[in-house]
mmCIF file of C-alpha atoms in Angstrom:
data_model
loop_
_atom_site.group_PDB
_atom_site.id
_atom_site.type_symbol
_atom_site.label_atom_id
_atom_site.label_comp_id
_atom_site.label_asym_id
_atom_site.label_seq_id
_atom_site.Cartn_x
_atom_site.Cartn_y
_atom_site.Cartn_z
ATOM 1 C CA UNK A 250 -11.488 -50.135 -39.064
ATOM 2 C CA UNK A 251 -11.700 -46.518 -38.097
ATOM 3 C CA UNK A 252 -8.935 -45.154 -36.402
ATOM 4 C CA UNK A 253 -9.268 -42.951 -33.416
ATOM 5 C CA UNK A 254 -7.750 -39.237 -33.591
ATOM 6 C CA UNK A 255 -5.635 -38.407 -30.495
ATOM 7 C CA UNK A 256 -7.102 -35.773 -29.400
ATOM 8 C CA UNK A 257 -10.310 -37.655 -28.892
ATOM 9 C CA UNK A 258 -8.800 -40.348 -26.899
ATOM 10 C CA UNK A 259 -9.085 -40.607 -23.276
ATOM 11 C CA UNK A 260 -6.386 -39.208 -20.983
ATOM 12 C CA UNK A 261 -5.020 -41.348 -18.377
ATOM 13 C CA UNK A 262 -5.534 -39.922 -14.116
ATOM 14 C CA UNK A 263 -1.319 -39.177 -14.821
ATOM 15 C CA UNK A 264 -2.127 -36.642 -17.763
ATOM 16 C CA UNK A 265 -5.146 -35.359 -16.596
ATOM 17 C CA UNK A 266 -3.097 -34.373 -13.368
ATOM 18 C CA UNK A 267 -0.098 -33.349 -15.599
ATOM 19 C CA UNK A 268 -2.134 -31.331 -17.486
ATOM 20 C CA UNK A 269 -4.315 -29.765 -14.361
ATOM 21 C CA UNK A 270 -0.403 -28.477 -12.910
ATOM 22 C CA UNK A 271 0.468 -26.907 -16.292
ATOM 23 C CA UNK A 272 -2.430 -25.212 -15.925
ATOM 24 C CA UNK A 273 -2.131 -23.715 -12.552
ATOM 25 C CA UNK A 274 1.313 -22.910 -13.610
ATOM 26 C CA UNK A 275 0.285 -20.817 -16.214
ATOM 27 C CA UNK A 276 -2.143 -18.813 -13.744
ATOM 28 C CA UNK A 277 0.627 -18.239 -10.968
ATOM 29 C CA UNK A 278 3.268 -17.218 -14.063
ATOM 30 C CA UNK A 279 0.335 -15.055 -15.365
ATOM 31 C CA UNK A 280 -0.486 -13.674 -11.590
ATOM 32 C CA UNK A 281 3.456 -12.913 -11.089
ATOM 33 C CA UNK A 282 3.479 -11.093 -14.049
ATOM 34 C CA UNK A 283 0.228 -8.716 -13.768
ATOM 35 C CA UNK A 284 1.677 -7.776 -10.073
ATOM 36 C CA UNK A 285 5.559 -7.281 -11.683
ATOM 37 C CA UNK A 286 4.098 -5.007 -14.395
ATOM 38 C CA UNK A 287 1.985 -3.168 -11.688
ATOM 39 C CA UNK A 288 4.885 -2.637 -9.819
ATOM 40 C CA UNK A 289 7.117 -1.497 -12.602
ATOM 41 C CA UNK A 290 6.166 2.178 -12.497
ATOM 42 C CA UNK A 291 7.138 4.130 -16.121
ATOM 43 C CA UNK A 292 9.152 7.380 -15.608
ATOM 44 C CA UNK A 293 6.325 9.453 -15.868
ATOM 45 C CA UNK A 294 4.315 7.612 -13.251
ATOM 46 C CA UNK A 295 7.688 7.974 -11.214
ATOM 47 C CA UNK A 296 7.775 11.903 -11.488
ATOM 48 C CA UNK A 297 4.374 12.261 -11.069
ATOM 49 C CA UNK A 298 4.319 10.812 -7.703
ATOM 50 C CA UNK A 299 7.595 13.432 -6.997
ATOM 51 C CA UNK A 300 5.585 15.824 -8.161
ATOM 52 C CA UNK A 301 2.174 14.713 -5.703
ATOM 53 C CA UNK A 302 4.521 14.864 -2.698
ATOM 54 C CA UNK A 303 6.179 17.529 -3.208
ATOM 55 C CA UNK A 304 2.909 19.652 -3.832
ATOM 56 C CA UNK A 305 1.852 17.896 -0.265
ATOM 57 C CA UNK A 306 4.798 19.468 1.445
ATOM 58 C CA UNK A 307 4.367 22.589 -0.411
ATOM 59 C CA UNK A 308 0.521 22.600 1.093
ATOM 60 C CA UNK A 309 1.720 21.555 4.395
ATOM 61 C CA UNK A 310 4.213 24.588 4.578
ATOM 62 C CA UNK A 311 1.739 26.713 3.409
ATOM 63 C CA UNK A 312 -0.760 25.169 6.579
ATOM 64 C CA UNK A 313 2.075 26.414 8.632
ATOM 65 C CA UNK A 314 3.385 29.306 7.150
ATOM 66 C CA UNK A 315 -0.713 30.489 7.711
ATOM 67 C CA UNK A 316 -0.681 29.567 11.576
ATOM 68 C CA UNK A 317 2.417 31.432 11.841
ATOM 69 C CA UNK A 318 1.365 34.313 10.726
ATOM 70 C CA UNK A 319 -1.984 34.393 12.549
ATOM 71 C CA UNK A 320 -0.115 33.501 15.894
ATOM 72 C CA UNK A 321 2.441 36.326 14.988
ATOM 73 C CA UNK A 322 -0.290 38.952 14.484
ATOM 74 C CA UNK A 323 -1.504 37.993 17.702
ATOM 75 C CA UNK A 324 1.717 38.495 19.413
ATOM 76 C CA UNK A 325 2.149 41.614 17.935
ATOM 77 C CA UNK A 326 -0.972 42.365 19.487
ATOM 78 C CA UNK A 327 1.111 42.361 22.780
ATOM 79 C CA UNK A 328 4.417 43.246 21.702
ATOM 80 C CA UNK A 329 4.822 46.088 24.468
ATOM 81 C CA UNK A 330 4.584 42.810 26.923
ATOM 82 C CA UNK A 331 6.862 40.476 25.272
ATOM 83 C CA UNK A 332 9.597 43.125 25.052
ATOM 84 C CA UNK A 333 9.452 44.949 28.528
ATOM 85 C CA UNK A 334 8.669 41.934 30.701
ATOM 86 C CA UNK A 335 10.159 38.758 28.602
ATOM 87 C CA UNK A 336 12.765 40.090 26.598
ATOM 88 C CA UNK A 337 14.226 42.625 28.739
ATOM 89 C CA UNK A 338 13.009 41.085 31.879
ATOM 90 C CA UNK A 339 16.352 38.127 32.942
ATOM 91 C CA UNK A 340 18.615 41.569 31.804
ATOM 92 C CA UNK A 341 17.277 43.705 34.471
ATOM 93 C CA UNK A 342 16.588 41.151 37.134
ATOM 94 C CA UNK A 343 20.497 40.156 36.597
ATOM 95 C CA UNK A 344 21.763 43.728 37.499
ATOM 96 C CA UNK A 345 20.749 47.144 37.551
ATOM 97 C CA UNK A 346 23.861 48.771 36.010
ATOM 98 C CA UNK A 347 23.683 47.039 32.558
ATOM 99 C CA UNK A 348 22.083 49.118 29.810
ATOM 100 C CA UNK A 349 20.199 48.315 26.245
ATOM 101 C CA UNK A 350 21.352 50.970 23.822
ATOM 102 C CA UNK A 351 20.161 51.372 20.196
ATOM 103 C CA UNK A 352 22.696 52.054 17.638
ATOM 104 C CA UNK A 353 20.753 52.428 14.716
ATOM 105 C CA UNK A 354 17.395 54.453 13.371
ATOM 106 C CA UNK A 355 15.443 51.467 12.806
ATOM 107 C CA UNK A 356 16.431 49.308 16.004
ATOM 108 C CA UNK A 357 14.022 49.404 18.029
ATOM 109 C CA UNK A 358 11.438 48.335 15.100
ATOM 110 C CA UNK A 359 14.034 45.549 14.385
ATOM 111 C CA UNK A 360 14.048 44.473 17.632
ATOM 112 C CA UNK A 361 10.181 44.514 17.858
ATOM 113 C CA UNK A 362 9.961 42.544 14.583
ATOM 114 C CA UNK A 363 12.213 40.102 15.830
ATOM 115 C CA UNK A 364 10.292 39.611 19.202
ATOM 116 C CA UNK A 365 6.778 39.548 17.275
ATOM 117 C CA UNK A 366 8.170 36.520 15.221
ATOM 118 C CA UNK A 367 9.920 34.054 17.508
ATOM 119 C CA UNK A 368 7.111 34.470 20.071
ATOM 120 C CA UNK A 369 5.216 33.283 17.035
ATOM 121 C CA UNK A 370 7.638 30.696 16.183
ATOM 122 C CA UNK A 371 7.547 29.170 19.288
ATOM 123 C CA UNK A 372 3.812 28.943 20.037
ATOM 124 C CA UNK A 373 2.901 27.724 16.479
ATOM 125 C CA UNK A 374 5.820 25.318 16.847
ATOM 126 C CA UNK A 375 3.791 22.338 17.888
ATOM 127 C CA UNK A 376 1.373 22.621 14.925
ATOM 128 C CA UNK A 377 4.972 23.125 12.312
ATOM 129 C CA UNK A 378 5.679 20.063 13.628
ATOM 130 C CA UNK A 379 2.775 18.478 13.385
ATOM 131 C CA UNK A 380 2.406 19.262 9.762
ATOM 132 C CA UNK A 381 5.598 17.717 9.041
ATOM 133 C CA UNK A 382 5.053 14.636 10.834
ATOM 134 C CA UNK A 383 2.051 14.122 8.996
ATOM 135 C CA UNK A 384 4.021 14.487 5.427
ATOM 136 C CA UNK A 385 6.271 11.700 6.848
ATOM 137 C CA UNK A 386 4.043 9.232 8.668
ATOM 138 C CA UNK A 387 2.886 7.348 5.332
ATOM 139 C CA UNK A 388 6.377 6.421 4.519
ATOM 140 C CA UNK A 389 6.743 4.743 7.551
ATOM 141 C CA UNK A 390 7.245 1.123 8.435
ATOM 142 C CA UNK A 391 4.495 -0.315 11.012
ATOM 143 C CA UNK A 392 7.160 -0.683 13.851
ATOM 144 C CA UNK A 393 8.215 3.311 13.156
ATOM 145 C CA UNK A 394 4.894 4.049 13.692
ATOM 146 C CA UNK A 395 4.640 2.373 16.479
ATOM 147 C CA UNK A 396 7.975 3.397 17.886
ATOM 148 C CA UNK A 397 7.236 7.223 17.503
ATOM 149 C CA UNK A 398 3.599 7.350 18.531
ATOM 150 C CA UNK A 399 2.932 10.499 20.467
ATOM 151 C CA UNK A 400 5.414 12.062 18.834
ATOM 152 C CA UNK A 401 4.294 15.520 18.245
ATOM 153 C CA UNK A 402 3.552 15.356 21.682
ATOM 154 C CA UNK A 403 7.035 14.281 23.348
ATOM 155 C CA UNK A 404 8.456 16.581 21.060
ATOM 156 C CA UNK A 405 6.686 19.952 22.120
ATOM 157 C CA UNK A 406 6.865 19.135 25.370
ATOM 158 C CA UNK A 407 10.885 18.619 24.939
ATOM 159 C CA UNK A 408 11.373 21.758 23.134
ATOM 160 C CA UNK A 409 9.334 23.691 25.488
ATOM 161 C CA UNK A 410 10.999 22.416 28.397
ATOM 162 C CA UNK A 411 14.284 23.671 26.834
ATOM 163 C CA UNK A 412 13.052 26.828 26.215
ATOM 164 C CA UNK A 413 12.010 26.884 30.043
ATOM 165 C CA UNK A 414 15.258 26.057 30.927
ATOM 166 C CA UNK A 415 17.100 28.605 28.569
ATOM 167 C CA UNK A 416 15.049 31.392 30.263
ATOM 168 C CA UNK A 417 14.744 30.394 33.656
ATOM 169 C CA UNK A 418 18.636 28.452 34.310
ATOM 170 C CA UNK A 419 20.999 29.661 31.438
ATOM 171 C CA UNK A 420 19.987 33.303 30.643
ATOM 172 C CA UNK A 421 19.983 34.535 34.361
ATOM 173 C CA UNK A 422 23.113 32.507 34.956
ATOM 174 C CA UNK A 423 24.696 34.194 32.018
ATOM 175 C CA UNK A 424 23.980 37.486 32.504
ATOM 176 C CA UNK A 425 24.799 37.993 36.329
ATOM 177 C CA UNK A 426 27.883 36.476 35.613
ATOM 178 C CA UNK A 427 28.415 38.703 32.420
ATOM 179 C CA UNK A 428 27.327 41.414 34.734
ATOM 180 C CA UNK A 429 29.628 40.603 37.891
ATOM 181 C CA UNK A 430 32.869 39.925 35.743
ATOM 182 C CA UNK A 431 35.634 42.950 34.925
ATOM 183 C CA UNK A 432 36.019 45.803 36.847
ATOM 184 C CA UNK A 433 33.039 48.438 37.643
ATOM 185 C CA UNK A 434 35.385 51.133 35.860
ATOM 186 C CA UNK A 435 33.855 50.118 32.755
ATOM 187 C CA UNK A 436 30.249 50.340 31.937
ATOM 188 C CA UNK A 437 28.241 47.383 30.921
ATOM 189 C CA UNK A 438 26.679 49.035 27.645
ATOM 190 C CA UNK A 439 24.962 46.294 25.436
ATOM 191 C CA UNK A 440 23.797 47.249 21.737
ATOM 192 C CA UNK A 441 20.054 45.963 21.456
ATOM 193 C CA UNK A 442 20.807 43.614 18.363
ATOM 194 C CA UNK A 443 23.673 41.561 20.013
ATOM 195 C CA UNK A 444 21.457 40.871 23.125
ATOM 196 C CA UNK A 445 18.432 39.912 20.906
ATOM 197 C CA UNK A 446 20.980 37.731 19.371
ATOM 198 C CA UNK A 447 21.925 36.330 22.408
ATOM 199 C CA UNK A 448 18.497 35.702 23.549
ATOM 200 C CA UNK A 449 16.828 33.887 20.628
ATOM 201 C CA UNK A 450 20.682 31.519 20.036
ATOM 202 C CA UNK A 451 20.218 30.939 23.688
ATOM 203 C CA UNK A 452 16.658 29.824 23.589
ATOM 204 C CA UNK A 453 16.664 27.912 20.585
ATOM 205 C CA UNK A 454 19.885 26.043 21.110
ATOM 206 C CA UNK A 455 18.136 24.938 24.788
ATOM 207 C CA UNK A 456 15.303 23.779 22.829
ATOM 208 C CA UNK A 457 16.768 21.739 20.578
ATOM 209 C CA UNK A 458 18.966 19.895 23.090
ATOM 210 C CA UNK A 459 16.112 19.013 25.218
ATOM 211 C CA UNK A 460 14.706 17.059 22.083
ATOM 212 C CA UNK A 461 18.141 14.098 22.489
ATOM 213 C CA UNK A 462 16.005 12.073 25.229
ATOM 214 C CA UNK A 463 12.763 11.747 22.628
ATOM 215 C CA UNK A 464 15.361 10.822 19.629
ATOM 216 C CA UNK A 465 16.883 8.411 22.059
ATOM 217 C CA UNK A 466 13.548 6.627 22.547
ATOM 218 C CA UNK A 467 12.506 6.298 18.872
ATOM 219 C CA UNK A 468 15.951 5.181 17.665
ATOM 220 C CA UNK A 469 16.001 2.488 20.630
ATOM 221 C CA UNK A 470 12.396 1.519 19.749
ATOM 222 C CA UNK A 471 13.219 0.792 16.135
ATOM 223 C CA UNK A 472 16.675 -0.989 17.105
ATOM 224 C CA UNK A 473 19.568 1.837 16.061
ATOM 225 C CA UNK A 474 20.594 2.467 19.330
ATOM 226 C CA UNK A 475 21.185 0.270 22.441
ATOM 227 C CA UNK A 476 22.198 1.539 26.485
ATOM 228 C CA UNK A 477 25.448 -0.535 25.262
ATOM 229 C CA UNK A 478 26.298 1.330 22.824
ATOM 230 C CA UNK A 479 25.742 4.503 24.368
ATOM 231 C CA UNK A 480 27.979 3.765 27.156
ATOM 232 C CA UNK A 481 30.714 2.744 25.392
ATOM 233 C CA UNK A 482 30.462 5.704 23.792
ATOM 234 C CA UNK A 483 29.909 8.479 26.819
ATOM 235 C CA UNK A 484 33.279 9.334 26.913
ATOM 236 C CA UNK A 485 33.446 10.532 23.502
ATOM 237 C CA UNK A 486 29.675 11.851 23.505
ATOM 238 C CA UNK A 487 30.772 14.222 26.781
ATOM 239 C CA UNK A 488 33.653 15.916 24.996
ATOM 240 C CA UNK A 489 31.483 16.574 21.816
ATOM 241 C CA UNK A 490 28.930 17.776 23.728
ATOM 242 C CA UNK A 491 31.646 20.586 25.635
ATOM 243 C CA UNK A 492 32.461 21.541 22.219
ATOM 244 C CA UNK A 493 28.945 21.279 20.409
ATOM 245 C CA UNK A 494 28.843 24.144 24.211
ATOM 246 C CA UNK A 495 31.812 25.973 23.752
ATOM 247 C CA UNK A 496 30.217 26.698 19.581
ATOM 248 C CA UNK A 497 27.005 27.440 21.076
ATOM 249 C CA UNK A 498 27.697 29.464 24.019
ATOM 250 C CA UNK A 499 28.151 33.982 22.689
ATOM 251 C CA UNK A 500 31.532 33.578 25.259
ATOM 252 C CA UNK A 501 34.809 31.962 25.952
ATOM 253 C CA UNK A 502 34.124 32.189 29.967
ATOM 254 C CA UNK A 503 33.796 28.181 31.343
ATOM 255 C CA UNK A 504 31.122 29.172 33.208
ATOM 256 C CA UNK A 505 28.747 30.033 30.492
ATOM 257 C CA UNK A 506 29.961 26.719 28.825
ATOM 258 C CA UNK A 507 29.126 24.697 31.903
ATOM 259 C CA UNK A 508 25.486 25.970 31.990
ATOM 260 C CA UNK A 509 24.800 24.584 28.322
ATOM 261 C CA UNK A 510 27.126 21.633 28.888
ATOM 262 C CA UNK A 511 25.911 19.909 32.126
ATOM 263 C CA UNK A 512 22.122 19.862 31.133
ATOM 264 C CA UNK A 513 23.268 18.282 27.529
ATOM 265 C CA UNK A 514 25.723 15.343 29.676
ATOM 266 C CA UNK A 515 22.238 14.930 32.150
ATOM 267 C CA UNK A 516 20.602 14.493 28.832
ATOM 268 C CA UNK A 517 22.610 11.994 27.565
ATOM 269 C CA UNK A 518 22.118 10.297 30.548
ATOM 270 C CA UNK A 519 18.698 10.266 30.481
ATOM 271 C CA UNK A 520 19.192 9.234 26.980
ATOM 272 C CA UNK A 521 20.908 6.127 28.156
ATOM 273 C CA UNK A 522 18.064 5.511 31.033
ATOM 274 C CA UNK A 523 15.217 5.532 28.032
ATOM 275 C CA UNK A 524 17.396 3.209 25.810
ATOM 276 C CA UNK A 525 17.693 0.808 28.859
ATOM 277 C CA UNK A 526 14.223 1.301 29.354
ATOM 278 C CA UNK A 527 12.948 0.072 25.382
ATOM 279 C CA UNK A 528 15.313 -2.368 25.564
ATOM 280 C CA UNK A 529 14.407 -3.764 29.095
ATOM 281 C CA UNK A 530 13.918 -7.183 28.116
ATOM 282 C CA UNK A 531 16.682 -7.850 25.845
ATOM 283 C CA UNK A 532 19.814 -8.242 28.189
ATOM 284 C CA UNK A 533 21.770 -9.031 25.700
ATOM 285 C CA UNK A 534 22.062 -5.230 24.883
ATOM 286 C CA UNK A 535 21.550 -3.517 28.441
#
C-alpha cells in the first residue's frame, strides 16, 4: 500500500480558509511595518529636514530683507516729503509755539535714516508678512487653513488701519494736549530724537493693536476662543489693556492713556462681536 505524504493531501474548505487568513495577515503585518519604518525618520533624516526649513526661512527673510531695501531706496527718493509734511506735519498742525531742535552733529541724518526706513517698513509690510505666512502655511491643519484664509489680507488692512488711526486720532490728540498743558512761561523745546521716538512707538503700537479683531477671528474659527469666554473675561481684559496703555503711552497724563486705551476696549469688543459671529450657530458658546 503506498502511503500518502501530507503535504500532498487535500486540504479541507476549513484549512484552505485558515490558511487564506494567515496569509492576509502576514500582508497587513508586512504593510504596517513598511509604513512604521517609513515613518520612523533616523536622526539624520530628522536634522536634515531642520536644516531644509530653516534654509526656507533664511530664503524667505532674504525675499524680504530685498523688498525692503528696494522700497527704502525709493522712499529715500522722497525723504524731503516724508520728513517736512508726514513727520513734522501733526507737530506743527498741533501748535505753532513747539519747536524741533537738534542736539547732536549727526541728527538730522539720524533722523532722515530713521524716516527712510520705517516708511519702508511699513509699505513692504504686507509682502514681510506674506513671506512668513507662506513658511507657515504647510504646517497647517486643513481647518487652520481654512480658518485663516485671507489672512495676509485682514492683516494689512488691520495694521494699516492702526497706523491711520495713530496719525490721524492719537498723535494730534497727543500733541495739542502736550502743547496746551503747563504754563506758556516755559518753552515747548523738543529734541528731534525723542519726537522721532515718539512717532514711530506711537505708530507701531496702533498698528499692532488693530491686528486683536483678525486674531480673534482665527482663534474662534479653529475653536480657542468663544464670545463666552471673552465676556467673562472683559473685566480683567479692560484693566490689562489700561496698563498694556499706561506702558505704551511716552506720558503719565490720563489723557494720553485714554486715546490708546478706548480704541484697544472698542477692539475687544469687536473682538467679542467676530467670536459671536464664527460661532453663530453653536449657542451653546454664544
Amino acid at each position: 500500500m503506498t502511503i500518502e505524504s501530507e503535504s500532498s493531501r487535500p486540504k479541507s474548505p476549513a484549512s484552505q480558509l485558515m490558511d487564506e487568513q494567515v496569509s492576509v495577515d502576514s500582508e497587513e503585518r508586512a504593510l504596517v511595518q513598511h509604513e512604521t519604518d517609513n515613518e520612523t525618520e533616523s536622526p539624520d533624516e530628522v536634522e536634515m529636514h531642520f536644516i531644509d526649513h530653516l534654509d526656507e526661512l533664511r530664503q524667505r527673510l532674504i525675499r524680504s530683507g530685498i523688498a525692503l531695501l528696494v522700497i527704502t531706496g525709493l522712499c529715500a527718493l522722497y525723504s524731503d516729503v516724508l520728513v517736512n509734511n508726514i513727520l513734522i506735519a501733526p507737530l506743527k498742525n498741533s501748535s505753532d509755539t513747539i519747536v524741533l531742535q537738534n542736539l547732536v552733529p549727526y541728527g538730522q541724518i539720524s533722523l532722515y535714516l530713521q524716516v527712510v526706513f520705517f516708511s519702508g517698513f511699513i509699505l513692504s509690510f504686507p509682502y514681510t508678512a506674506w513671506q512668513i505666512w507662506q513658511f507657515v502655511v504647510p504646517g497647517l491643519k486643513d481647518i487652520e487653513k481654512s480658518a485663516s484664509r485671507f489672512a495676509i489680507l485682514f492683516i494689512s488692512l488691520s495694521f494699516f488701519a492702526g497706523i491711520a488711526f495713530g496719525y490721524f486720532v492719537f498723535l494730534p490728540v497727543s500733541l495739542t494736549f502736550f502743547a496746551g498743558f503747563g504754563t506758556p512761561l516755559i518753552e515747548n523745546n523738543i529734541a528731534v530724537q525723542d519726537y522721532i521716538s515718539f512717532f514711530v512707538g506711537a505708530l507701531l503700537t496702533a498698528g499692532l493693536v488693530f491686528e486683536l479683531p483678525f486674531i480673534s477671528y482665527v482663534l474662534s474659527k479653529i475653536g480657542l476662543l468663544t464670545p463666552a469666554f471673552m465676556k467673562f473675561y472683559r473685566k480683567h481684559a479692560i484693566v490689562a489693556l489700561l496698563i498694556i496703555a499706561a506702558l505704551v503711552t511716552p506720558s503719565t497724563d490720563l489723557v494720553t492713556q485714554l486715546v490708546i486705551a478706548v480704541p484697544m476696549i472698542l477692539l475687544y469688543e469687536i473682538s467679542i462681536w467676530i467670536s459671536g459671529y464664527v460661532n453663530r450657530n453653536n449657542t451653546a458658546l454664544k
